[in-house]
Coordinates of N, CA and C in Angstrom, one line a residue:
M1 N -12.0 -1.8 -36.0 CA -14.1 -2.5 -36.0 C -14.1 -1.9 -34.5
Q2 N -15.0 -0.8 -34.2 CA -16.1 -0.2 -33.1 C -16.2 -1.2 -32.7
R3 N -16.6 -0.9 -31.2 CA -17.3 -2.2 -30.4 C -18.8 -1.8 -30.4
S4 N -19.2 -2.5 -29.8 CA -20.8 -2.1 -29.2 C -21.0 -1.2 -29.0
R5 N -22.2 -0.2 -28.8 CA -22.3 0.8 -27.7 C -23.1 0.2 -26.8
V6 N -24.2 -0.8 -27.1 CA -25.3 -1.4 -26.7 C -25.2 -1.6 -25.0
G7 N -24.2 -2.5 -24.7 CA -23.9 -3.1 -22.9 C -23.8 -1.9 -22.5
P8 N -23.4 -1.2 -22.8 CA -22.6 0.6 -22.2 C -23.8 1.3 -21.8
A9 N -24.7 1.5 -23.1 CA -26.4 2.4 -23.1 C -26.8 1.4 -21.8
V10 N -27.1 0.6 -22.3 CA -28.1 -0.8 -21.1 C -27.5 0.0 -19.8
A11 N -26.2 0.0 -19.6 CA -25.5 0.1 -18.0 C -25.7 1.4 -17.9
T12 N -25.7 2.3 -18.3 CA -26.0 3.8 -18.4 C -27.3 3.8 -18.0
L13 N -28.6 4.0 -18.5 CA -30.0 3.7 -18.4 C -30.0 2.7 -16.7
G14 N -29.3 1.4 -16.7 CA -29.4 0.8 -15.5 C -29.5 1.7 -14.5
L15 N -27.9 2.4 -14.3 CA -27.2 3.2 -13.2 C -28.0 4.2 -13.3
A16 N -28.9 5.3 -14.2 CA -30.0 6.3 -14.0 C -30.9 5.6 -13.1
L17 N -31.6 4.5 -13.2 CA -32.8 4.4 -12.5 C -31.9 3.6 -10.9
V18 N -31.1 3.3 -11.3 CA -30.9 2.9 -9.6 C -30.7 4.1 -8.7
V19 N -30.1 5.5 -9.4 CA -29.5 6.8 -8.7 C -30.7 6.9 -8.2
A20 N -31.6 7.3 -9.1 CA -33.7 7.5 -9.4 C -34.0 6.7 -8.7
G21 N -34.0 5.7 -8.3 CA -34.3 5.0 -7.2 C -34.1 5.4 -5.8
T22 N -32.9 5.6 -5.4 CA -32.3 5.4 -4.0 C -32.7 6.8 -3.6
F23 N -33.6 7.7 -4.2 CA -34.0 9.0 -4.0 C -35.4 8.9 -3.7
L24 N -36.3 8.3 -4.3 CA -37.5 8.1 -4.1 C -37.8 7.3 -2.8
P25 N -39.5 7.6 -2.8 CA -39.4 6.8 -1.0 C -39.2 5.0 -1.2
W26 N -39.3 5.1 0.1 CA -38.6 3.8 0.6 C -39.0 3.4 1.7
F27 N -39.5 4.0 2.8 CA -40.4 3.6 4.2 C -41.1 4.6 4.3
R28 N -42.4 4.2 4.4 CA -43.0 5.1 5.4 C -43.8 4.8 6.4
S29 N -43.5 5.8 7.2 CA -44.3 6.2 8.6 C -45.5 6.9 9.1
G30 N -46.6 6.6 8.7 CA -48.0 7.6 9.2 C -48.0 8.6 8.0
S31 N -48.0 9.5 7.5 CA -47.7 10.4 6.2 C -46.5 10.9 5.9
V32 N -45.5 10.1 6.4 CA -44.2 10.7 6.2 C -43.5 9.6 5.2
S33 N -42.9 10.0 3.8 CA -42.3 8.9 3.6 C -40.7 9.4 3.5
R34 N -39.9 8.4 3.5 CA -38.6 8.4 3.8 C -37.7 8.0 2.0
S35 N -36.6 8.4 1.9 CA -35.9 8.1 0.9 C -35.0 7.0 1.2
S36 N -34.1 6.3 0.5 CA -33.2 5.6 1.3 C -31.8 6.0 2.4
Y37 N -31.5 7.6 1.6 CA -30.7 8.3 2.4 C -31.3 8.4 3.3
A38 N -32.3 9.1 3.7 CA -32.9 9.5 4.6 C -33.2 8.4 5.8
A39 N -33.7 6.9 5.5 CA -34.1 6.0 6.3 C -32.4 5.8 6.6
A40 N -31.4 5.4 6.0 CA -30.3 5.1 6.2 C -29.6 6.3 7.4
G41 N -29.8 7.4 7.3 CA -29.2 8.6 8.4 C -29.5 8.7 9.4
L42 N -31.5 7.9 9.3 CA -31.9 7.8 10.6 C -31.7 6.4 12.1
A43 N -31.7 5.6 10.9 CA -31.0 4.3 11.3 C -29.3 4.7 11.9
D44 N -28.8 5.2 11.3 CA -27.2 5.4 12.0 C -26.9 6.2 13.0
R45 N -28.5 7.5 13.0 CA -28.3 8.0 14.1 C -28.7 7.6 15.5
L46 N -29.9 7.0 15.4 CA -30.7 6.0 16.0 C -29.4 5.0 16.6
A47 N -29.0 4.5 16.3 CA -28.2 3.6 16.1 C -29.0 2.2 15.9
L48 N -29.8 1.8 15.1 CA -30.8 0.9 15.1 C -29.8 -1.2 15.3
L49 N -28.8 -0.6 14.4 CA -28.2 -1.9 14.1 C -26.9 -1.8 14.9
D50 N -26.8 -2.9 15.6 CA -25.6 -2.9 16.3 C -24.4 -3.2 15.9
D51 N -24.7 -4.2 14.5 CA -23.5 -4.5 13.6 C -22.5 -3.7 13.3
P52 N -21.3 -3.6 13.4 CA -20.4 -2.6 13.0 C -19.9 -2.5 11.7
L53 N -20.5 -3.7 10.8 CA -20.3 -3.8 9.5 C -21.2 -2.9 9.0
A54 N -23.0 -3.6 9.0 CA -24.0 -2.6 9.0 C -23.6 -1.5 8.9
G55 N -23.5 -0.9 10.2 CA -23.6 0.7 10.1 C -22.7 1.3 9.0
T56 N -21.6 1.0 8.8 CA -20.5 1.0 7.8 C -21.0 1.7 6.7
A57 N -22.1 0.1 6.0 CA -22.6 0.0 5.1 C -24.0 1.1 5.0
L58 N -24.2 1.6 6.2 CA -25.3 2.6 5.9 C -24.7 3.4 5.6
R59 N -23.4 4.4 6.4 CA -22.5 5.4 6.5 C -22.0 5.3 4.5
A60 N -21.8 4.5 4.1 CA -21.4 4.1 2.7 C -22.5 4.5 1.6
W61 N -24.0 4.1 2.0 CA -24.8 4.3 0.8 C -25.1 5.5 0.5
V62 N -24.6 6.7 1.2 CA -24.7 8.0 0.7 C -23.7 8.0 -0.5
A63 N -23.2 7.1 -0.6 CA -21.9 7.1 -2.2 C -22.5 6.4 -3.5
V64 N -23.3 5.9 -3.2 CA -24.1 5.3 -4.4 C -24.0 6.1 -6.0
P65 N -24.2 7.2 -5.4 CA -24.6 8.2 -6.6 C -23.6 8.8 -7.4
A66 N -21.9 8.8 -6.3 CA -20.8 8.7 -6.9 C -20.4 7.9 -7.6
L67 N -20.5 6.8 -6.9 CA -20.3 5.7 -7.4 C -20.6 5.5 -9.2
A68 N -21.9 5.5 -9.5 CA -22.7 5.8 -10.5 C -21.8 6.5 -11.2
A69 N -21.5 7.6 -10.9 CA -21.3 8.7 -11.4 C -19.8 8.2 -12.3
A70 N -19.0 7.7 -11.0 CA -17.6 6.8 -11.7 C -18.1 6.0 -12.6
C71 N -18.6 5.0 -12.8 CA -18.8 4.0 -13.7 C -19.1 4.5 -14.9
L72 N -19.9 5.8 -15.2 CA -20.4 6.3 -16.1 C -19.1 6.7 -17.3
V73 N -18.4 7.2 -16.2 CA -17.3 8.1 -16.4 C -16.5 7.1 -17.1
L74 N -16.2 6.1 -16.3 CA -15.6 4.6 -17.1 C -15.9 4.2 -18.2
L75 N -17.1 4.4 -17.9 CA -18.1 3.6 -19.2 C -17.6 4.7 -21.1
V76 N -17.7 5.7 -20.5 CA -17.8 6.8 -21.5 C -16.3 7.0 -22.3
C77 N -15.3 7.2 -20.9 CA -13.5 7.2 -21.7 C -13.1 6.2 -22.2
G78 N -13.8 4.8 -22.7 CA -13.2 3.9 -23.4 C -12.8 2.8 -21.9
L79 N -12.3 2.8 -20.8 CA -12.1 1.6 -20.1 C -13.4 1.0 -19.8
A80 N -13.9 0.2 -20.8 CA -15.2 -0.3 -21.0 C -15.5 -2.2 -19.9
R81 N -14.2 -2.5 -19.5 CA -14.3 -3.5 -18.8 C -14.0 -3.2 -17.1
T82 N -13.7 -1.9 -17.1 CA -13.4 -1.8 -15.9 C -14.6 -0.8 -15.3
G83 N -15.1 0.2 -16.2 CA -16.4 0.2 -15.8 C -17.7 -0.4 -15.8
A84 N -17.6 -2.0 -16.4 CA -18.5 -2.5 -16.3 C -18.5 -3.1 -15.1
T85 N -17.0 -3.6 -14.5 CA -16.7 -4.6 -13.3 C -17.3 -3.8 -12.2
L86 N -16.8 -2.3 -11.9 CA -18.0 -1.3 -11.1 C -19.2 -1.0 -11.1
T87 N -19.6 -1.3 -12.4 CA -21.1 -1.2 -12.8 C -21.7 -2.6 -12.2
A88 N -21.0 -4.0 -12.0 CA -21.6 -5.0 -11.9 C -21.7 -5.0 -10.7
L89 N -20.8 -5.0 -9.7 CA -20.6 -4.6 -8.6 C -21.6 -3.6 -7.8
L90 N -21.5 -2.7 -7.8 CA -23.1 -1.8 -7.9 C -24.3 -2.1 -7.9
A91 N -24.4 -2.9 -9.2 CA -25.9 -3.7 -9.5 C -26.3 -4.0 -8.3
I92 N -25.3 -5.7 -8.2 CA -25.7 -6.4 -7.8 C -25.7 -6.3 -5.5
T93 N -24.5 -5.1 -5.5 CA -25.1 -4.3 -3.9 C -26.4 -4.0 -4.1
G94 N -26.7 -2.8 -5.1 CA -27.8 -1.8 -4.9 C -28.9 -2.8 -5.1
G95 N -29.0 -4.0 -5.9 CA -30.4 -4.3 -6.3 C -30.8 -5.8 -4.8
T96 N -29.4 -6.2 -4.2 CA -29.7 -7.5 -3.4 C -30.2 -6.0 -2.1
V97 N -29.7 -5.0 -1.6 CA -30.3 -4.3 -0.3 C -32.1 -3.9 -0.6
A98 N -32.3 -3.9 -2.6 CA -33.4 -3.6 -2.8 C -34.4 -4.4 -3.0
L99 N -33.9 -6.0 -2.9 CA -34.3 -6.8 -2.7 C -34.8 -7.4 -1.4
I100 N -34.3 -6.9 -0.8 CA -34.4 -7.2 1.1 C -35.7 -6.1 1.1
A101 N -35.4 -5.2 0.8 CA -36.8 -4.3 0.7 C -37.9 -4.7 0.6
T102 N -37.2 -4.6 -0.5 CA -39.2 -5.3 -1.4 C -39.2 -6.7 -0.7
V103 N -38.7 -7.4 -0.4 CA -39.0 -9.1 0.3 C -39.7 -8.1 1.2
Q104 N -39.6 -7.5 2.3 CA -39.8 -7.3 3.8 C -41.1 -6.3 3.4
G105 N -41.1 -5.7 2.4 CA -42.5 -4.7 1.9 C -43.9 -5.4 1.9
G106 N -44.1 -7.1 2.0 CA -45.0 -7.3 2.0 C -46.6 -7.0 2.8
G107 N -45.9 -6.8 4.1 CA -46.8 -6.4 5.3 C -46.9 -4.9 5.4
T108 N -47.8 -4.4 5.9 CA -48.2 -3.6 6.1 C -48.6 -3.1 8.1
A109 N -48.2 -4.2 8.2 CA -49.0 -4.0 10.0 C -48.2 -3.3 10.7
G110 N -47.1 -2.9 10.9 CA -45.9 -1.9 11.6 C -46.5 -1.4 11.4
V111 N -45.8 0.1 12.3 CA -45.4 1.5 12.2 C -44.7 2.1 10.8
V112 N -43.9 1.0 11.0 CA -43.2 1.9 9.4 C -43.2 0.6 9.0
S113 N -43.8 0.9 7.2 CA -44.2 -0.1 6.2 C -43.3 0.3 4.6
V114 N -43.0 -0.8 4.2 CA -41.8 -0.4 2.8 C -42.7 0.3 2.0
A115 N -42.2 1.5 1.4 CA -42.8 1.9 0.1 C -42.3 1.2 -1.2
L116 N -42.7 0.8 -1.9 CA -41.9 0.0 -2.4 C -41.7 0.7 -3.9
A117 N -42.0 2.0 -4.5 CA -41.4 2.6 -5.5 C -40.2 2.8 -5.0
G118 N -39.5 3.2 -4.6 CA -37.9 3.6 -4.5 C -37.4 2.0 -4.5
P119 N -38.1 0.8 -3.6 CA -36.7 -0.2 -4.0 C -37.4 -0.8 -5.5
M120 N -38.3 -1.0 -5.8 CA -38.7 -1.6 -7.6 C -37.8 -0.9 -8.1
T121 N -37.8 0.2 -8.1 CA -37.0 1.3 -8.9 C -35.9 0.8 -9.6
T122 N -34.8 0.8 -7.7 CA -33.5 0.3 -7.4 C -33.6 -1.5 -8.2
L123 N -34.3 -1.7 -8.1 CA -34.3 -3.2 -8.2 C -34.0 -3.5 -9.9
C124 N -35.2 -3.0 -10.4 CA -35.2 -3.1 -11.8 C -33.9 -2.2 -12.5
G125 N -33.3 -1.2 -12.1 CA -32.3 -0.7 -12.6 C -31.1 -1.6 -12.4
S126 N -31.0 -2.1 -11.1 CA -30.1 -2.8 -11.1 C -29.7 -4.0 -12.2
A127 N -31.0 -4.7 -11.9 CA -30.9 -5.8 -13.6 C -30.6 -5.3 -14.5
L128 N -30.7 -3.9 -15.0 CA -30.6 -3.5 -16.7 C -29.2 -3.2 -16.4
A129 N -28.7 -2.5 -15.2 CA -27.4 -2.2 -15.1 C -26.3 -3.5 -15.7
L130 N -26.5 -4.1 -14.3 CA -25.8 -6.0 -14.7 C -26.0 -6.5 -16.0
A131 N -27.2 -6.0 -16.6 CA -27.2 -7.0 -17.9 C -26.3 -6.1 -18.9
G132 N -26.5 -4.7 -18.6 CA -25.0 -3.7 -19.4 C -23.3 -4.6 -19.2
A133 N -23.5 -4.6 -18.0 CA -22.2 -4.7 -17.9 C -22.1 -6.0 -18.3
V134 N -22.4 -7.3 -18.0 CA -22.2 -8.4 -19.2 C -22.3 -8.3 -20.5
G135 N -23.3 -7.3 -20.8 CA -23.0 -6.8 -22.4 C -22.0 -6.6 -22.8
T136 N -21.3 -5.5 -22.0 CA -20.3 -4.9 -22.2 C -19.0 -6.2 -22.1
F137 N -19.1 -6.7 -21.2 CA -18.1 -7.3 -20.6 C -18.1 -8.5 -22.5
I138 N -19.1 -9.2 -22.8 CA -18.9 -10.4 -23.6 C -18.7 -8.8 -24.9
T139 N -18.8 -8.3 -25.4 CA -18.6 -7.3 -26.4 C -16.8 -7.2 -26.6
A140 N -16.4 -6.5 -24.9 CA -15.1 -6.4 -25.0 C -14.4 -7.6 -25.3
R141 N -14.6 -9.0 -25.1 CA -13.8 -9.6 -25.1 C -14.0 -9.9 -26.8
A142 N -14.7 -10.2 -26.8 CA -15.2 -10.2 -28.5 C -14.0 -9.7 -29.5
G143 N -14.0 -8.3 -28.9 CA -13.5 -7.4 -29.9 C -11.8 -7.8 -29.7
R144 N -11.3 -8.3 -28.3 CA -10.4 -8.5 -28.0 C -9.4 -9.8 -28.9
T145 N -10.3 -10.8 -29.1 CA -9.8 -12.0 -29.4 C -9.9 -11.6 -30.8
R146 N -10.5 -11.2 -31.7 CA -10.2 -10.7 -33.4 C -9.5 -10.3 -33.7

């Protein structure tokens, strides 16, 4: 019996939105909009964060598209539970970053403001990817117990 493809399809759509959202504007300074990658690179170059863990996380952010592609390959190649696990981890991480940026975007009083297009797209994609990963786990488990 063939497993349901709904979970992996929803996860794939969510991953695509996560990646697309990271390239959309996240921050605005005057008339300049910056994607999450430009903002992370700028924060790293200017050493805006004193925490070494945060600096490592900023440098690792550029791996989001590659990780999403790896998740997609695992889901397509039939390694559903492994792909769903990595998808869930990526969705939780990306969604947390996007949620923090969205919550911080409430005010525009400062020189730098949060542009909501990128964080909201990433947040919606993360929710879809996580739902797809959970759906994949459920169908994989149901298929295993039969």
